[in-house]
mmCIF file of N, CA and C in Angstrom:
data_model
loop_
_atom_site.group_PDB
_atom_site.id
_atom_site.type_symbol
_atom_site.label_atom_id
_atom_site.label_comp_id
_atom_site.label_asym_id
_atom_site.label_seq_id
_atom_site.Cartn_x
_atom_site.Cartn_y
_atom_site.Cartn_z
ATOM 1 N N MET A 1 0.881 -1.204 -0.033
ATOM 2 C CA MET A 1 0.012 0.056 0.004
ATOM 3 C C MET A 1 0.869 1.264 0.015
ATOM 4 N N PRO A 2 0.622 2.191 -0.924
ATOM 5 C CA PRO A 2 1.435 3.335 -1.010
ATOM 6 C C PRO A 2 1.241 4.262 0.255
ATOM 7 N N LEU A 3 2.159 5.153 0.628
ATOM 8 C CA LEU A 3 1.933 6.071 1.773
ATOM 9 C C LEU A 3 0.737 6.990 1.634
ATOM 10 N N ASN A 4 0.575 7.467 0.349
ATOM 11 C CA ASN A 4 -0.592 8.292 0.146
ATOM 12 C C ASN A 4 -1.932 7.580 0.491
ATOM 13 N N THR A 5 -2.156 6.379 0.112
ATOM 14 C CA THR A 5 -3.324 5.607 0.363
ATOM 15 C C THR A 5 -3.441 5.319 1.895
ATOM 16 N N TYR A 6 -2.328 4.931 2.494
ATOM 17 C CA TYR A 6 -2.224 4.686 3.989
ATOM 18 C C TYR A 6 -2.837 5.900 4.747
ATOM 19 N N ILE A 7 -2.352 7.071 4.394
ATOM 20 C CA ILE A 7 -2.815 8.225 5.183
ATOM 21 C C ILE A 7 -4.295 8.519 4.856
ATOM 22 N N ILE A 8 -4.653 8.331 3.559
ATOM 23 C CA ILE A 8 -6.129 8.566 3.313
ATOM 24 C C ILE A 8 -6.975 7.620 4.081
ATOM 25 N N GLU A 9 -6.634 6.344 4.110
ATOM 26 C CA GLU A 9 -7.516 5.411 4.738
ATOM 27 C C GLU A 9 -7.504 5.379 6.200
ATOM 28 N N ASN A 10 -6.398 6.023 6.826
ATOM 29 C CA ASN A 10 -6.271 5.928 8.333
ATOM 30 C C ASN A 10 -6.344 7.376 8.903
ATOM 31 N N ALA A 11 -6.582 8.371 8.199
ATOM 32 C CA ALA A 11 -6.615 9.706 8.675
ATOM 33 C C ALA A 11 -7.659 9.958 9.777
ATOM 34 N N SER A 12 -8.798 9.218 9.678
ATOM 35 C CA SER A 12 -9.795 9.286 10.706
ATOM 36 C C SER A 12 -9.549 8.534 11.914
ATOM 37 N N LYS A 13 -8.586 7.595 11.833
ATOM 38 C CA LYS A 13 -8.260 6.895 13.071
ATOM 39 C C LYS A 13 -7.164 7.564 13.854
ATOM 40 N N ASP A 14 -6.969 7.047 15.006
ATOM 41 C CA ASP A 14 -5.865 7.618 15.903
ATOM 42 C C ASP A 14 -4.525 6.865 15.451
ATOM 43 N N MET A 15 -3.884 7.508 14.445
ATOM 44 C CA MET A 15 -2.627 6.950 13.915
ATOM 45 C C MET A 15 -1.567 7.293 14.891
ATOM 46 N N ASN A 16 -0.626 6.204 15.119
ATOM 47 C CA ASN A 16 0.515 6.491 15.884
ATOM 48 C C ASN A 16 1.699 6.601 14.855
ATOM 49 N N SER A 17 2.915 6.980 15.171
ATOM 50 C CA SER A 17 3.993 7.174 14.307
ATOM 51 C C SER A 17 4.705 5.971 13.821
ATOM 52 N N SER A 18 4.334 4.742 14.258
ATOM 53 C CA SER A 18 4.990 3.536 13.993
ATOM 54 C C SER A 18 4.976 3.178 12.456
ATOM 55 N N PHE A 19 4.005 3.722 11.721
ATOM 56 C CA PHE A 19 3.965 3.398 10.372
ATOM 57 C C PHE A 19 5.029 4.092 9.558
ATOM 58 N N LEU A 20 5.674 5.084 10.150
ATOM 59 C CA LEU A 20 6.712 5.780 9.479
ATOM 60 C C LEU A 20 7.981 4.966 9.156
ATOM 61 N N GLN A 21 8.185 4.035 9.992
ATOM 62 C CA GLN A 21 9.318 3.123 9.738
ATOM 63 C C GLN A 21 9.027 2.260 8.354
ATOM 64 N N LYS A 22 7.792 1.907 8.160
ATOM 65 C CA LYS A 22 7.375 1.107 7.007
ATOM 66 C C LYS A 22 7.711 1.904 5.802
ATOM 67 N N PHE A 23 7.574 3.211 5.869
ATOM 68 C CA PHE A 23 7.502 4.155 4.672
ATOM 69 C C PHE A 23 8.818 4.891 4.594
ATOM 70 N N ALA A 24 9.787 4.501 5.461
ATOM 71 C CA ALA A 24 11.023 5.305 5.703
ATOM 72 C C ALA A 24 11.761 5.656 4.317
ATOM 73 N N ASP A 25 11.720 4.843 3.370
ATOM 74 C CA ASP A 25 12.434 5.116 2.107
ATOM 75 C C ASP A 25 11.529 5.605 1.016
ATOM 76 N N VAL A 26 10.405 5.873 1.250
ATOM 77 C CA VAL A 26 9.338 6.540 0.312
ATOM 78 C C VAL A 26 9.691 8.010 0.165
ATOM 79 N N GLU A 27 9.730 8.375 -1.119
ATOM 80 C CA GLU A 27 9.990 9.801 -1.418
ATOM 81 C C GLU A 27 8.799 10.697 -1.201
ATOM 82 N N ILE A 28 9.086 11.751 -0.407
ATOM 83 C CA ILE A 28 8.022 12.787 -0.262
ATOM 84 C C ILE A 28 8.510 14.093 -0.731
ATOM 85 N N TYR A 29 7.673 15.045 -0.886
ATOM 86 C CA TYR A 29 7.899 16.311 -1.643
ATOM 87 C C TYR A 29 7.551 17.506 -0.862
ATOM 88 N N PHE A 30 8.368 18.669 -1.040
ATOM 89 C CA PHE A 30 8.073 19.846 -0.492
ATOM 90 C C PHE A 30 8.240 21.013 -1.477
ATOM 91 N N SER A 31 7.488 22.080 -1.233
ATOM 92 C CA SER A 31 7.523 23.197 -1.983
ATOM 93 C C SER A 31 8.679 24.081 -1.516
ATOM 94 N N ILE A 32 9.400 24.744 -2.415
ATOM 95 C CA ILE A 32 10.533 25.540 -2.132
ATOM 96 C C ILE A 32 9.894 26.994 -2.234
ATOM 97 N N MET A 33 9.718 27.602 -1.175
ATOM 98 C CA MET A 33 9.107 28.919 -1.181
ATOM 99 C C MET A 33 10.262 30.138 -1.432
ATOM 100 N N GLU A 34 11.491 29.761 -1.145
ATOM 101 C CA GLU A 34 12.560 30.778 -1.288
ATOM 102 C C GLU A 34 13.815 29.998 -1.192
ATOM 103 N N SER A 35 14.887 30.509 -1.952
ATOM 104 C CA SER A 35 16.178 29.972 -1.835
ATOM 105 C C SER A 35 17.173 31.041 -1.941
ATOM 106 N N ASN A 36 18.276 30.863 -1.254
ATOM 107 C CA ASN A 36 19.436 31.832 -1.310
ATOM 108 C C ASN A 36 20.347 31.643 -2.486
ATOM 109 N N LYS A 37 20.132 30.560 -3.224
ATOM 110 C CA LYS A 37 20.972 30.322 -4.392
ATOM 111 C C LYS A 37 19.997 30.036 -5.558
ATOM 112 N N PRO A 38 20.416 30.253 -6.846
ATOM 113 C CA PRO A 38 19.677 29.889 -7.974
ATOM 114 C C PRO A 38 19.356 28.291 -8.054
ATOM 115 N N LEU A 39 18.198 27.871 -8.415
ATOM 116 C CA LEU A 39 17.849 26.460 -8.471
ATOM 117 C C LEU A 39 17.732 26.021 -9.940
ATOM 118 N N ASN A 40 18.233 24.956 -10.297
ATOM 119 C CA ASN A 40 17.938 24.339 -11.687
ATOM 120 C C ASN A 40 17.234 23.040 -11.457
ATOM 121 N N ASN A 41 16.701 22.453 -12.465
ATOM 122 C CA ASN A 41 16.143 21.240 -12.398
ATOM 123 C C ASN A 41 17.235 20.080 -12.175
ATOM 124 N N GLY A 42 16.803 19.154 -11.413
ATOM 125 C CA GLY A 42 17.785 17.926 -11.224
ATOM 126 C C GLY A 42 18.209 18.007 -9.729
ATOM 127 N N PRO A 43 19.152 17.105 -9.350
ATOM 128 C CA PRO A 43 19.751 17.062 -8.065
ATOM 129 C C PRO A 43 20.370 18.276 -7.621
ATOM 130 N N VAL A 44 20.163 18.605 -6.302
ATOM 131 C CA VAL A 44 20.854 19.811 -5.687
ATOM 132 C C VAL A 44 21.968 19.293 -4.900
ATOM 133 N N GLN A 45 23.062 19.958 -4.988
ATOM 134 C CA GLN A 45 24.312 19.764 -4.183
ATOM 135 C C GLN A 45 24.271 20.802 -3.244
ATOM 136 N N ALA A 46 23.833 20.627 -2.038
ATOM 137 C CA ALA A 46 23.855 21.673 -1.043
ATOM 138 C C ALA A 46 25.163 21.777 -0.278
ATOM 139 N N SER A 47 25.592 23.174 -0.259
ATOM 140 C CA SER A 47 26.767 23.392 0.468
ATOM 141 C C SER A 47 26.356 24.027 1.836
ATOM 142 N N GLY A 48 27.342 24.363 2.668
ATOM 143 C CA GLY A 48 27.080 24.754 3.974
ATOM 144 C C GLY A 48 26.238 26.094 4.093
ATOM 145 N N ASP A 49 26.329 26.908 3.023
ATOM 146 C CA ASP A 49 25.555 28.151 3.142
ATOM 147 C C ASP A 49 24.255 28.045 2.236
ATOM 148 N N PHE A 50 23.908 26.957 1.780
ATOM 149 C CA PHE A 50 22.694 26.659 1.085
ATOM 150 C C PHE A 50 21.440 26.715 1.959
ATOM 151 N N GLN A 51 20.453 27.554 1.740
ATOM 152 C CA GLN A 51 19.263 27.695 2.516
ATOM 153 C C GLN A 51 18.080 27.714 1.661
ATOM 154 N N LEU A 52 17.081 27.042 2.212
ATOM 155 C CA LEU A 52 15.700 27.006 1.538
ATOM 156 C C LEU A 52 14.593 27.406 2.591
ATOM 157 N N ARG A 53 13.613 28.030 2.103
ATOM 158 C CA ARG A 53 12.477 28.260 3.038
ATOM 159 C C ARG A 53 11.367 27.346 2.596
ATOM 160 N N LEU A 54 10.840 26.500 3.551
ATOM 161 C CA LEU A 54 9.768 25.584 3.155
ATOM 162 C C LEU A 54 8.414 26.139 3.563
ATOM 163 N N GLN A 55 7.416 25.588 2.945
ATOM 164 C CA GLN A 55 6.006 25.809 3.321
ATOM 165 C C GLN A 55 5.684 25.232 4.734
ATOM 166 N N THR A 56 5.025 26.056 5.505
ATOM 167 C CA THR A 56 4.726 25.589 6.915
ATOM 168 C C THR A 56 3.352 25.768 7.174
ATOM 169 N N ALA A 57 2.845 25.121 8.253
ATOM 170 C CA ALA A 57 1.427 25.321 8.753
ATOM 171 C C ALA A 57 1.501 25.403 10.286
ATOM 172 N N ASN A 58 0.683 26.142 10.853
ATOM 173 C CA ASN A 58 0.717 26.226 12.276
ATOM 174 C C ASN A 58 -0.533 25.422 12.846
ATOM 175 N N LEU A 59 -0.258 24.428 13.605
ATOM 176 C CA LEU A 59 -1.174 23.442 14.183
ATOM 177 C C LEU A 59 -1.094 23.602 15.738
ATOM 178 N N ASN A 60 -2.010 22.925 16.419
ATOM 179 C CA ASN A 60 -2.036 23.013 17.857
ATOM 180 C C ASN A 60 -0.760 22.367 18.497
ATOM 181 N N ILE A 61 0.010 21.591 17.762
ATOM 182 C CA ILE A 61 1.239 21.101 18.176
ATOM 183 C C ILE A 61 2.491 21.779 17.781
ATOM 184 N N GLY A 62 2.217 22.967 17.054
ATOM 185 C CA GLY A 62 3.367 23.824 16.747
ATOM 186 C C GLY A 62 3.430 24.088 15.171
ATOM 187 N N ARG A 63 4.552 24.551 14.702
ATOM 188 C CA ARG A 63 4.802 24.967 13.369
ATOM 189 C C ARG A 63 5.319 23.692 12.562
ATOM 190 N N MET A 64 4.622 23.297 11.606
ATOM 191 C CA MET A 64 4.874 22.108 10.930
ATOM 192 C C MET A 64 5.426 22.387 9.509
ATOM 193 N N ALA A 65 6.450 21.707 9.044
ATOM 194 C CA ALA A 65 6.936 21.756 7.662
ATOM 195 C C ALA A 65 5.890 20.857 6.870
ATOM 196 N N ILE A 66 5.531 21.292 5.758
ATOM 197 C CA ILE A 66 4.543 20.553 4.899
ATOM 198 C C ILE A 66 5.264 19.817 3.840
ATOM 199 N N PHE A 67 5.025 18.531 3.791
ATOM 200 C CA PHE A 67 5.480 17.543 2.704
ATOM 201 C C PHE A 67 4.261 16.937 2.054
ATOM 202 N N TYR A 68 4.317 16.628 0.849
ATOM 203 C CA TYR A 68 3.337 15.931 0.085
ATOM 204 C C TYR A 68 3.710 14.539 -0.338
ATOM 205 N N THR A 69 2.736 13.666 -0.471
ATOM 206 C CA THR A 69 3.029 12.385 -0.794
ATOM 207 C C THR A 69 3.234 12.062 -2.331
ATOM 208 N N THR A 70 2.701 12.955 -3.126
ATOM 209 C CA THR A 70 2.920 12.849 -4.641
ATOM 210 C C THR A 70 3.558 14.152 -5.178
ATOM 211 N N LYS A 71 4.356 13.911 -6.230
ATOM 212 C CA LYS A 71 5.030 15.070 -6.834
ATOM 213 C C LYS A 71 4.056 15.720 -7.889
ATOM 214 N N THR A 72 2.999 15.038 -8.065
ATOM 215 C CA THR A 72 1.954 15.728 -9.051
ATOM 216 C C THR A 72 0.897 16.509 -8.147
ATOM 217 N N ASP A 73 1.050 16.676 -6.894
ATOM 218 C CA ASP A 73 0.045 17.361 -6.122
ATOM 219 C C ASP A 73 0.012 18.923 -6.555
ATOM 220 N N SER A 74 -1.147 19.279 -6.929
ATOM 221 C CA SER A 74 -1.336 20.732 -7.405
ATOM 222 C C SER A 74 -0.929 21.699 -6.457
ATOM 223 N N ARG A 75 -0.903 21.398 -5.101
ATOM 224 C CA ARG A 75 -0.392 22.329 -4.075
ATOM 225 C C ARG A 75 1.036 22.586 -3.971
ATOM 226 N N LEU A 76 1.864 21.798 -4.643
ATOM 227 C CA LEU A 76 3.228 22.012 -4.712
ATOM 228 C C LEU A 76 3.441 23.298 -5.530
ATOM 229 N N THR A 77 4.453 24.153 -5.237
ATOM 230 C CA THR A 77 4.852 25.214 -5.983
ATOM 231 C C THR A 77 5.607 24.774 -7.165
ATOM 232 N N GLN A 78 5.848 25.642 -8.184
ATOM 233 C CA GLN A 78 6.615 25.318 -9.390
ATOM 234 C C GLN A 78 7.957 24.730 -8.996
ATOM 235 N N LYS A 79 8.537 25.294 -8.051
ATOM 236 C CA LYS A 79 9.899 24.701 -7.579
ATOM 237 C C LYS A 79 9.629 23.838 -6.336
ATOM 238 N N PHE A 80 10.053 22.682 -6.417
ATOM 239 C CA PHE A 80 9.840 21.691 -5.328
ATOM 240 C C PHE A 80 10.937 20.765 -5.320
ATOM 241 N N ALA A 81 11.118 20.022 -4.249
ATOM 242 C CA ALA A 81 12.135 19.010 -4.117
ATOM 243 C C ALA A 81 11.565 17.829 -3.412
ATOM 244 N N GLY A 82 12.238 16.706 -3.575
ATOM 245 C CA GLY A 82 11.821 15.508 -2.904
ATOM 246 C C GLY A 82 12.898 14.772 -2.106
ATOM 247 N N MET A 83 12.617 13.950 -1.220
ATOM 248 C CA MET A 83 13.652 13.215 -0.410
ATOM 249 C C MET A 83 12.893 12.043 0.289
ATOM 250 N N PRO A 84 13.672 11.026 0.595
ATOM 251 C CA PRO A 84 13.008 9.910 1.418
ATOM 252 C C PRO A 84 12.486 10.465 2.676
ATOM 253 N N LEU A 85 11.407 9.841 3.137
ATOM 254 C CA LEU A 85 10.849 10.252 4.366
ATOM 255 C C LEU A 85 11.744 10.326 5.615
ATOM 256 N N LYS A 86 12.683 9.297 5.627
ATOM 257 C CA LYS A 86 13.636 9.223 6.785
ATOM 258 C C LYS A 86 14.565 10.456 6.695
ATOM 259 N N ARG A 87 14.930 10.948 5.584
ATOM 260 C CA ARG A 87 15.683 12.077 5.440
ATOM 261 C C ARG A 87 14.962 13.373 5.796
ATOM 262 N N ALA A 88 13.784 13.379 5.471
ATOM 263 C CA ALA A 88 12.853 14.520 5.813
ATOM 264 C C ALA A 88 12.666 14.608 7.222
ATOM 265 N N LEU A 89 12.501 13.535 7.924
ATOM 266 C CA LEU A 89 12.327 13.508 9.331
ATOM 267 C C LEU A 89 13.536 14.113 10.146
ATOM 268 N N LYS A 90 14.689 13.599 9.605
ATOM 269 C CA LYS A 90 15.981 14.091 10.072
ATOM 270 C C LYS A 90 16.204 15.592 9.881
ATOM 271 N N MET A 91 15.896 16.018 8.717
ATOM 272 C CA MET A 91 15.913 17.520 8.418
ATOM 273 C C MET A 91 15.123 18.361 9.336
ATOM 274 N N VAL A 92 13.917 17.923 9.358
ATOM 275 C CA VAL A 92 12.869 18.614 10.257
ATOM 276 C C VAL A 92 13.366 18.657 11.758
ATOM 277 N N ASP A 93 13.925 17.570 12.237
ATOM 278 C CA ASP A 93 14.389 17.412 13.642
ATOM 279 C C ASP A 93 15.567 18.496 13.879
ATOM 280 N N GLU A 94 16.345 18.702 12.804
ATOM 281 C CA GLU A 94 17.439 19.687 12.909
ATOM 282 C C GLU A 94 17.133 21.138 12.736
ATOM 283 N N LEU A 95 15.811 21.423 12.284
ATOM 284 C CA LEU A 95 15.482 22.850 12.084
ATOM 285 C C LEU A 95 14.819 23.385 13.373
ATOM 286 N N SER A 96 15.622 24.473 13.911
ATOM 287 C CA SER A 96 15.208 25.065 15.251
ATOM 288 C C SER A 96 13.936 25.816 15.184
ATOM 289 N N ASP A 97 13.453 26.227 14.000
ATOM 290 C CA ASP A 97 12.160 27.051 14.020
ATOM 291 C C ASP A 97 10.979 26.226 13.544
ATOM 292 N N ILE A 98 11.133 24.999 13.446
ATOM 293 C CA ILE A 98 10.121 23.941 13.122
ATOM 294 C C ILE A 98 9.839 23.028 14.181
ATOM 295 N N ASP A 99 8.545 22.718 14.516
ATOM 296 C CA ASP A 99 8.205 21.827 15.523
ATOM 297 C C ASP A 99 7.895 20.428 15.146
ATOM 298 N N GLY A 100 7.800 20.186 13.897
ATOM 299 C CA GLY A 100 7.397 18.907 13.378
ATOM 300 C C GLY A 100 7.092 18.845 11.939
ATOM 301 N N ILE A 101 6.468 17.788 11.391
ATOM 302 C CA ILE A 101 6.292 17.505 10.060
ATOM 303 C C ILE A 101 4.759 17.344 9.758
ATOM 304 N N LEU A 102 4.270 17.743 8.716
ATOM 305 C CA LEU A 102 2.814 17.489 8.305
ATOM 306 C C LEU A 102 2.946 16.852 6.971
ATOM 307 N N ILE A 103 2.391 15.552 6.862
ATOM 308 C CA ILE A 103 2.511 14.901 5.518
ATOM 309 C C ILE A 103 1.116 14.929 4.911
ATOM 310 N N GLN A 104 0.957 15.509 3.835
ATOM 311 C CA GLN A 104 -0.358 15.738 3.193
ATOM 312 C C GLN A 104 -0.626 14.719 2.046
ATOM 313 N N SER A 105 -1.685 14.076 2.076
ATOM 314 C CA SER A 105 -2.016 13.120 0.967
ATOM 315 C C SER A 105 -2.502 13.967 -0.280
ATOM 316 N N ASP A 106 -2.745 13.244 -1.408
ATOM 317 C CA ASP A 106 -3.211 14.130 -2.613
ATOM 318 C C ASP A 106 -4.724 14.434 -2.458
ATOM 319 N N GLN A 107 -5.271 14.118 -1.165
ATOM 320 C CA GLN A 107 -6.663 14.522 -0.967
ATOM 321 C C GLN A 107 -6.626 15.302 0.309
ATOM 322 N N GLU A 108 -7.652 15.429 1.168
ATOM 323 C CA GLU A 108 -7.621 16.266 2.292
ATOM 324 C C GLU A 108 -7.156 15.621 3.529
ATOM 325 N N ALA A 109 -6.696 14.360 3.367
ATOM 326 C CA ALA A 109 -6.152 13.577 4.529
ATOM 327 C C ALA A 109 -4.647 13.997 4.781
ATOM 328 N N TRP A 110 -4.306 14.014 5.999
ATOM 329 C CA TRP A 110 -2.937 14.291 6.382
ATOM 330 C C TRP A 110 -2.560 13.697 7.772
ATOM 331 N N PHE A 111 -1.259 13.650 7.992
ATOM 332 C CA PHE A 111 -0.652 13.250 9.334
ATOM 333 C C PHE A 111 0.374 14.141 9.818
ATOM 334 N N ALA A 112 0.282 14.517 11.032
ATOM 335 C CA ALA A 112 1.293 15.488 11.605
ATOM 336 C C ALA A 112 1.901 14.737 12.796
ATOM 337 N N ILE A 113 3.191 15.108 13.010
ATOM 338 C CA ILE A 113 3.990 14.491 14.081
ATOM 339 C C ILE A 113 5.006 15.499 14.619
ATOM 340 N N ASP A 114 5.050 15.729 15.862
ATOM 341 C CA ASP A 114 6.043 16.681 16.383
ATOM 342 C C ASP A 114 7.349 16.007 16.655
ATOM 343 N N LYS A 115 8.363 16.960 16.987
ATOM 344 C CA LYS A 115 9.753 16.403 17.150
ATOM 345 C C LYS A 115 9.946 15.378 18.231
ATOM 346 N N ARG A 116 9.196 15.568 19.298
ATOM 347 C CA ARG A 116 9.365 14.559 20.296
ATOM 348 C C ARG A 116 9.128 13.159 19.833
ATOM 349 N N ALA A 117 7.992 13.052 18.963
ATOM 350 C CA ALA A 117 7.558 11.727 18.521
ATOM 351 C C ALA A 117 8.591 11.255 17.416
ATOM 352 N N ILE A 118 9.025 12.255 16.637
ATOM 353 C CA ILE A 118 10.010 11.807 15.537
ATOM 354 C C ILE A 118 11.209 11.216 16.138
ATOM 355 N N LYS A 119 11.608 11.628 17.358
ATOM 356 C CA LYS A 119 12.900 11.097 17.918
ATOM 357 C C LYS A 119 12.671 9.672 18.406
ATOM 358 N N LYS A 120 11.373 9.355 18.769
ATOM 359 C CA LYS A 120 11.094 7.999 19.162
ATOM 360 C C LYS A 120 11.308 7.087 17.905
#
């Protein structure tokens, strides 16, 4: 079952974060709202001074970085990037101004997890 389908089918249930391990290598996508370097199509080789501003949402558990399950999602901006879920979780954990991650399906279903739960 793809991650997108899993989130849609389980969004109304009390989901815990254990399913994230099952989907650790699945690619998820994020909008690039701003970059301090010009971006081209293809892989990005990030250097120490490379910075991106991600799309965020404020939830009752904090400020979440928004990721999407499909790269064809119409809510992604024209400039976007993808990475495996496990890498996205690590990146979010290292961002001081972000409290967690929100993973949006291609429908209205989503899953959010804060940093404390990510570390588990």
